[in-house]
């Protein structure tokens, strides 16, 4: 489902007035001194407008910003950008942002590449060429076995690289590039991909013939989301969105045919999206089941549609393996969420299920993958990710459901306290190897292949960190990287993991929230640079859509860690597993906000952060979290960064014509229902600003072409803060808008350094610490 959220950019396999006082229950502390404020900030015009719902009315004088074609909005955003640039450019004597960006760029190697992943006769890989921003997808033929095969491969120039798709060429042509879905056909002849060149996420579809190197098809439709190939590579299926960005139709393109694409299916329920994929062996298209080589036979329903019940299908040797949360009849179990079932892959037998495995009381099933000899399960145990494989075919008595342990699973070895595991491409159905990228705040990304047949693993690659200097986290990281490299052989030999961090501490604690619930909090800091009770810090949060907060490795953070900052990641309710998600969604959303505030107070109380140096960062739905927490406790945070934030939720959710709004009823509640409307309005950041109160310095970013969170949300928020809160403090609330991109920003390797350096420089200036360099 498309959501108002920010997808973290994956690894390549894969970013004041001293006299004012704030009011809260916390000790009040003066705003940090700002000796060099820029000229007064822009002032937005007001246009009378009244909003009404459930017999209540309220004024919204900045509603006019919803019209993005209004020249006054363009002029305001330009003035705000100039003000933001002037505000940040004075930090550190005028050079802090440039110094930070240079540090971040220096840590990036000139070029990067992912280890090749075999699929059929080819090895596929991605790389970013020396000094370039974006990746290239390429492949090489794999050498054939034996002496004759090797000679034939040599004579046929087998190791010649084939470039399949170059993001850099597209970006140079259009100025912006975002590749959504990218699928190679089973016969390896065609590459289908969706392309956005404006940032608005109205993706177009192109199909490239990899033999002729030409684009042979461009769909007339816009707003294409998911793609799936038929088994014989003759049919390409794709979904198309309606005007609200809801994927609602499935079309089929017959390759090498002049026939018009034909409509396969339309979803008329405005509360539901259509997503398509193929089973790993390409024999079926799901979620409604359809034989990929026999489209005319139509669709099979898995089971009758039931609200909040989901089915994820894979095919193996005549059976569908189904990951589902459908209610279990006549089975007593404490299992939460999903379990694994199977049925015969026959239309008449789809309702005769056998329960294969229940997760047990201490873990949760999240997803699965399947191969010729193995099934891979993605799990979560005690809040941490795990992966395991089960040999296929499953040979157990299905008269009674078994717990996972009865199927003799092999749990993939990973470092302890790991925070992030991401699957690789893993396209080859016949393979016995499964690829993962494992990472944590103190472990640069490791690409690991797990041999499910031999039950061994091999570390193929670790993210490189270059440009090391004599400062704490750079010189220290040099030895740390060296120790990592030295440990790799030990890991391969002993099949055990060692502690790879000597200078950076990463700990996971539990924080008690307002209602007694324990909230996981991951805390990262430098052993050498951190000063107990004195250090500045950032609390990151998201808490929506059941998504985990990204805690993977990021070399940019070293610029803060080297200066003594602590970085903390709050896994508030609203993210995570199904029950944790439900406990922070709809009318329970206030739990997310209270959890976030509790984590902030814990950092101060336990001396991780000085009481006047705690900052907050939230992106998209995480911006809603941070904005609401600041409204609730303006004195808790001394500065904040809200990136493409969902701040005007009350007014947005009342307008069902806006993209994604109806789909978001499931997450935030339906404002047409009085109780759910009252809950939304009670925490809506835009509606709950406190007049006359001192708010902390805030950098609010937006993207003009954003279709997930309208640019007006950030603009309205900043204008209202300046209009009704402390006029002195609000001069340090700034708006920065990217006029060319969408929700995901620019996305290039080096451009992201510039964006992050801008954010860090703002925070340092806001805390009055912009002249403190790395020790």
Coordinates of N, CA and C in Angstrom, one line a residue, residues 331-414:
X331 N -8.7 -24.6 16.7 CA -7.3 -24.7 17.1 C -7.0 -23.8 18.3
X332 N -6.5 -24.3 19.4 CA -6.2 -23.4 20.5 C -4.7 -23.0 20.3
X333 N -4.5 -21.8 20.3 CA -3.1 -21.3 20.1 C -2.9 -19.9 20.7
X334 N -1.7 -19.6 21.1 CA -1.4 -18.3 21.6 C -0.7 -17.5 20.5
X335 N -0.6 -18.1 19.3 CA 0.1 -17.4 18.2 C -0.5 -16.1 17.9
X336 N 0.3 -15.1 17.6 CA -0.1 -13.8 17.3 C 0.2 -13.5 15.8
X337 N -0.7 -12.9 15.1 CA -0.5 -12.5 13.7 C -0.5 -13.6 12.7
X338 N 0.5 -13.9 12.0 CA 0.5 -14.8 10.9 C 1.0 -16.2 11.2
X339 N 0.5 -17.1 10.5 CA 1.0 -18.5 10.5 C 1.1 -19.1 9.1
X340 N 1.7 -20.2 9.0 CA 2.0 -20.8 7.6 C 1.0 -22.0 7.4
X341 N 0.4 -21.9 6.2 CA -0.5 -23.0 5.8 C -0.2 -23.4 4.4
X342 N -0.9 -24.4 3.9 CA -0.7 -24.8 2.5 C -2.0 -25.5 2.0
X343 N -2.1 -25.5 0.7 CA -3.2 -26.2 0.0 C -2.8 -26.6 -1.4
X344 N -3.6 -27.5 -2.0 CA -3.3 -27.9 -3.3 C -3.4 -26.7 -4.3
X345 N -2.6 -26.6 -5.3 CA -2.7 -25.5 -6.3 C -3.7 -25.9 -7.3
X346 N -4.9 -26.1 -6.9 CA -6.0 -26.4 -7.8 C -7.2 -25.5 -7.4
X347 N -7.9 -25.0 -8.4 CA -9.0 -24.0 -8.1 C -10.0 -24.7 -7.2
X348 N -10.3 -25.9 -7.4 CA -11.4 -26.6 -6.7 C -11.0 -26.9 -5.2
X349 N -9.7 -26.9 -5.0 CA -9.2 -27.3 -3.6 C -8.6 -26.2 -2.8
X350 N -8.8 -24.9 -3.2 CA -8.2 -23.8 -2.6 C -8.7 -23.6 -1.1
X351 N -9.9 -24.1 -0.8 CA -10.4 -23.9 0.5 C -10.0 -25.0 1.5
X352 N -9.2 -26.0 1.1 CA -8.8 -27.1 1.9 C -7.4 -26.9 2.4
X353 N -7.3 -26.2 3.5 CA -6.0 -25.8 4.0 C -5.5 -26.8 5.1
X354 N -4.2 -26.9 5.1 CA -3.5 -27.6 6.1 C -2.6 -26.6 6.8
X355 N -2.6 -26.5 8.2 CA -1.7 -25.6 8.9 C -0.4 -26.3 9.0
X356 N 0.7 -25.6 8.4 CA 2.0 -26.2 8.4 C 2.8 -25.8 9.7
X357 N 2.7 -24.5 10.1 CA 3.5 -24.1 11.2 C 2.9 -22.9 11.9
X358 N 2.9 -23.0 13.2 CA 2.5 -21.8 14.1 C 3.8 -21.2 14.6
X359 N 3.9 -19.9 14.8 CA 5.1 -19.3 15.2 C 5.6 -19.6 16.6
X360 N 4.7 -20.0 17.5 CA 5.0 -20.2 18.9 C 4.7 -18.9 19.7
X361 N 4.8 -19.0 21.0 CA 4.4 -17.9 21.8 C 5.5 -16.7 21.9
X362 N 6.7 -17.0 21.4 CA 7.7 -16.0 21.6 C 8.3 -15.4 20.3
X363 N 7.6 -15.7 19.2 CA 8.0 -15.0 17.9 C 6.9 -14.8 17.0
X364 N 7.1 -14.0 16.0 CA 6.1 -13.6 15.0 C 6.6 -13.8 13.6
X365 N 5.7 -14.4 12.7 CA 6.0 -14.5 11.3 C 5.7 -13.2 10.6
X366 N 6.7 -12.7 9.8 CA 6.5 -11.5 9.1 C 6.4 -11.6 7.6
X367 N 7.2 -12.5 7.0 CA 7.2 -12.7 5.5 C 7.8 -14.0 5.2
X368 N 7.9 -14.4 3.9 CA 8.5 -15.6 3.5 C 9.0 -15.5 2.1
X369 N 9.9 -16.5 1.8 CA 10.4 -16.6 0.4 C 10.5 -18.1 0.2
X370 N 10.6 -18.5 -1.1 CA 10.6 -20.0 -1.4 C 11.6 -20.3 -2.5
X371 N 12.1 -21.5 -2.4 CA 13.1 -22.0 -3.4 C 12.7 -23.5 -3.7
X372 N 13.5 -24.1 -4.6 CA 13.2 -25.4 -5.0 C 13.3 -26.4 -3.8
X373 N 14.2 -26.2 -2.9 CA 14.4 -27.1 -1.8 C 14.2 -26.5 -0.4
X374 N 13.9 -25.2 -0.4 CA 13.8 -24.5 0.9 C 12.8 -23.5 1.0
X375 N 12.2 -23.3 2.2 CA 11.3 -22.1 2.4 C 12.0 -21.3 3.5
X376 N 12.0 -20.0 3.2 CA 12.6 -19.0 4.2 C 11.6 -18.2 4.9
X377 N 11.7 -18.1 6.2 CA 10.7 -17.4 7.0 C 11.4 -16.2 7.6
X378 N 10.8 -15.0 7.5 CA 11.2 -13.8 8.2 C 10.4 -13.7 9.5
X379 N 11.2 -13.6 10.6 CA 10.5 -13.6 11.9 C 11.0 -12.4 12.7
X380 N 10.3 -12.2 13.8 CA 10.7 -11.2 14.8 C 10.5 -11.9 16.2
X381 N 11.6 -11.8 17.0 CA 11.6 -12.4 18.3 C 12.1 -11.3 19.3
X382 N 11.4 -11.0 20.3 CA 11.8 -10.0 21.3 C 12.1 -8.7 20.6
X383 N 11.4 -8.4 19.6 CA 11.6 -7.1 18.9 C 12.7 -7.1 17.9
X384 N 13.4 -8.2 17.7 CA 14.6 -8.2 16.8 C 14.3 -9.2 15.7
X385 N 14.9 -8.9 14.5 CA 14.6 -9.7 13.3 C 15.4 -11.0 13.3
X386 N 14.8 -12.0 12.7 CA 15.5 -13.3 12.5 C 15.0 -13.9 11.2
X387 N 15.9 -14.7 10.6 CA 15.6 -15.5 9.4 C 15.9 -16.9 9.6
X388 N 15.0 -17.8 9.1 CA 15.4 -19.2 9.1 C 14.9 -19.9 7.9
X389 N 15.4 -21.1 7.6 CA 15.0 -21.9 6.4 C 14.5 -23.2 6.9
X390 N 13.5 -23.8 6.1 CA 12.9 -25.1 6.4 C 13.1 -25.9 5.1
X391 N 13.5 -27.1 5.2 CA 13.7 -28.0 4.0 C 12.3 -28.3 3.4
X392 N 12.3 -28.3 2.1 CA 11.1 -28.7 1.3 C 11.4 -29.9 0.5
X393 N 10.4 -30.8 0.3 CA 9.0 -30.6 0.8 C 8.9 -30.9 2.3
X394 N 7.9 -30.3 2.9 CA 7.7 -30.5 4.4 C 7.2 -31.9 4.6
X395 N 7.8 -32.7 5.5 CA 7.4 -34.0 5.7 C 7.0 -34.2 7.2
X396 N 5.8 -33.7 7.4 CA 5.2 -33.9 8.8 C 3.7 -34.3 8.7
X397 N 3.2 -34.8 9.8 CA 1.8 -35.1 9.8 C 1.0 -33.9 10.1
X398 N 0.1 -33.5 9.2 CA -0.6 -32.3 9.3 C -1.9 -32.4 10.1
X399 N -2.1 -33.6 10.7 CA -3.3 -33.7 11.5 C -3.4 -32.7 12.6
X400 N -2.3 -32.4 13.2 CA -2.2 -31.4 14.3 C -1.2 -30.4 13.9
X401 N -1.5 -29.1 14.0 CA -0.6 -28.0 13.7 C 0.7 -28.1 14.5
X402 N 1.8 -27.9 13.9 CA 3.1 -27.9 14.6 C 3.6 -26.5 14.8
X403 N 4.4 -26.3 15.9 CA 5.1 -25.1 16.0 C 6.3 -25.2 15.2
X404 N 6.9 -24.0 14.9 CA 8.0 -23.9 14.0 C 9.2 -24.8 14.4
X405 N 9.4 -24.9 15.7 CA 10.6 -25.8 16.1 C 10.4 -27.2 15.7
X406 N 9.2 -27.7 15.5 CA 9.0 -29.1 15.1 C 9.5 -29.4 13.6
X407 N 9.7 -28.3 12.9 CA 10.1 -28.5 11.5 C 11.6 -28.4 11.3
X408 N 12.3 -28.5 12.4 CA 13.8 -28.4 12.3 C 14.3 -27.2 11.5
X409 N 13.9 -26.0 11.8 CA 14.4 -24.9 11.1 C 15.9 -24.6 11.3
X410 N 16.6 -24.0 10.3 CA 17.9 -23.5 10.5 C 17.9 -22.0 10.6
X411 N 18.2 -21.5 11.8 CA 18.2 -20.1 12.0 C 19.5 -19.5 11.5
X412 N 19.4 -18.5 10.6 CA 20.6 -17.9 10.1 C 21.4 -17.2 11.2
X413 N 22.7 -17.6 11.3 CA 23.5 -16.8 12.3 C 23.7 -15.4 11.9
X414 N 23.5 -14.5 12.9 CA 23.7 -13.1 12.8 C 24.3 -12.5 14.0

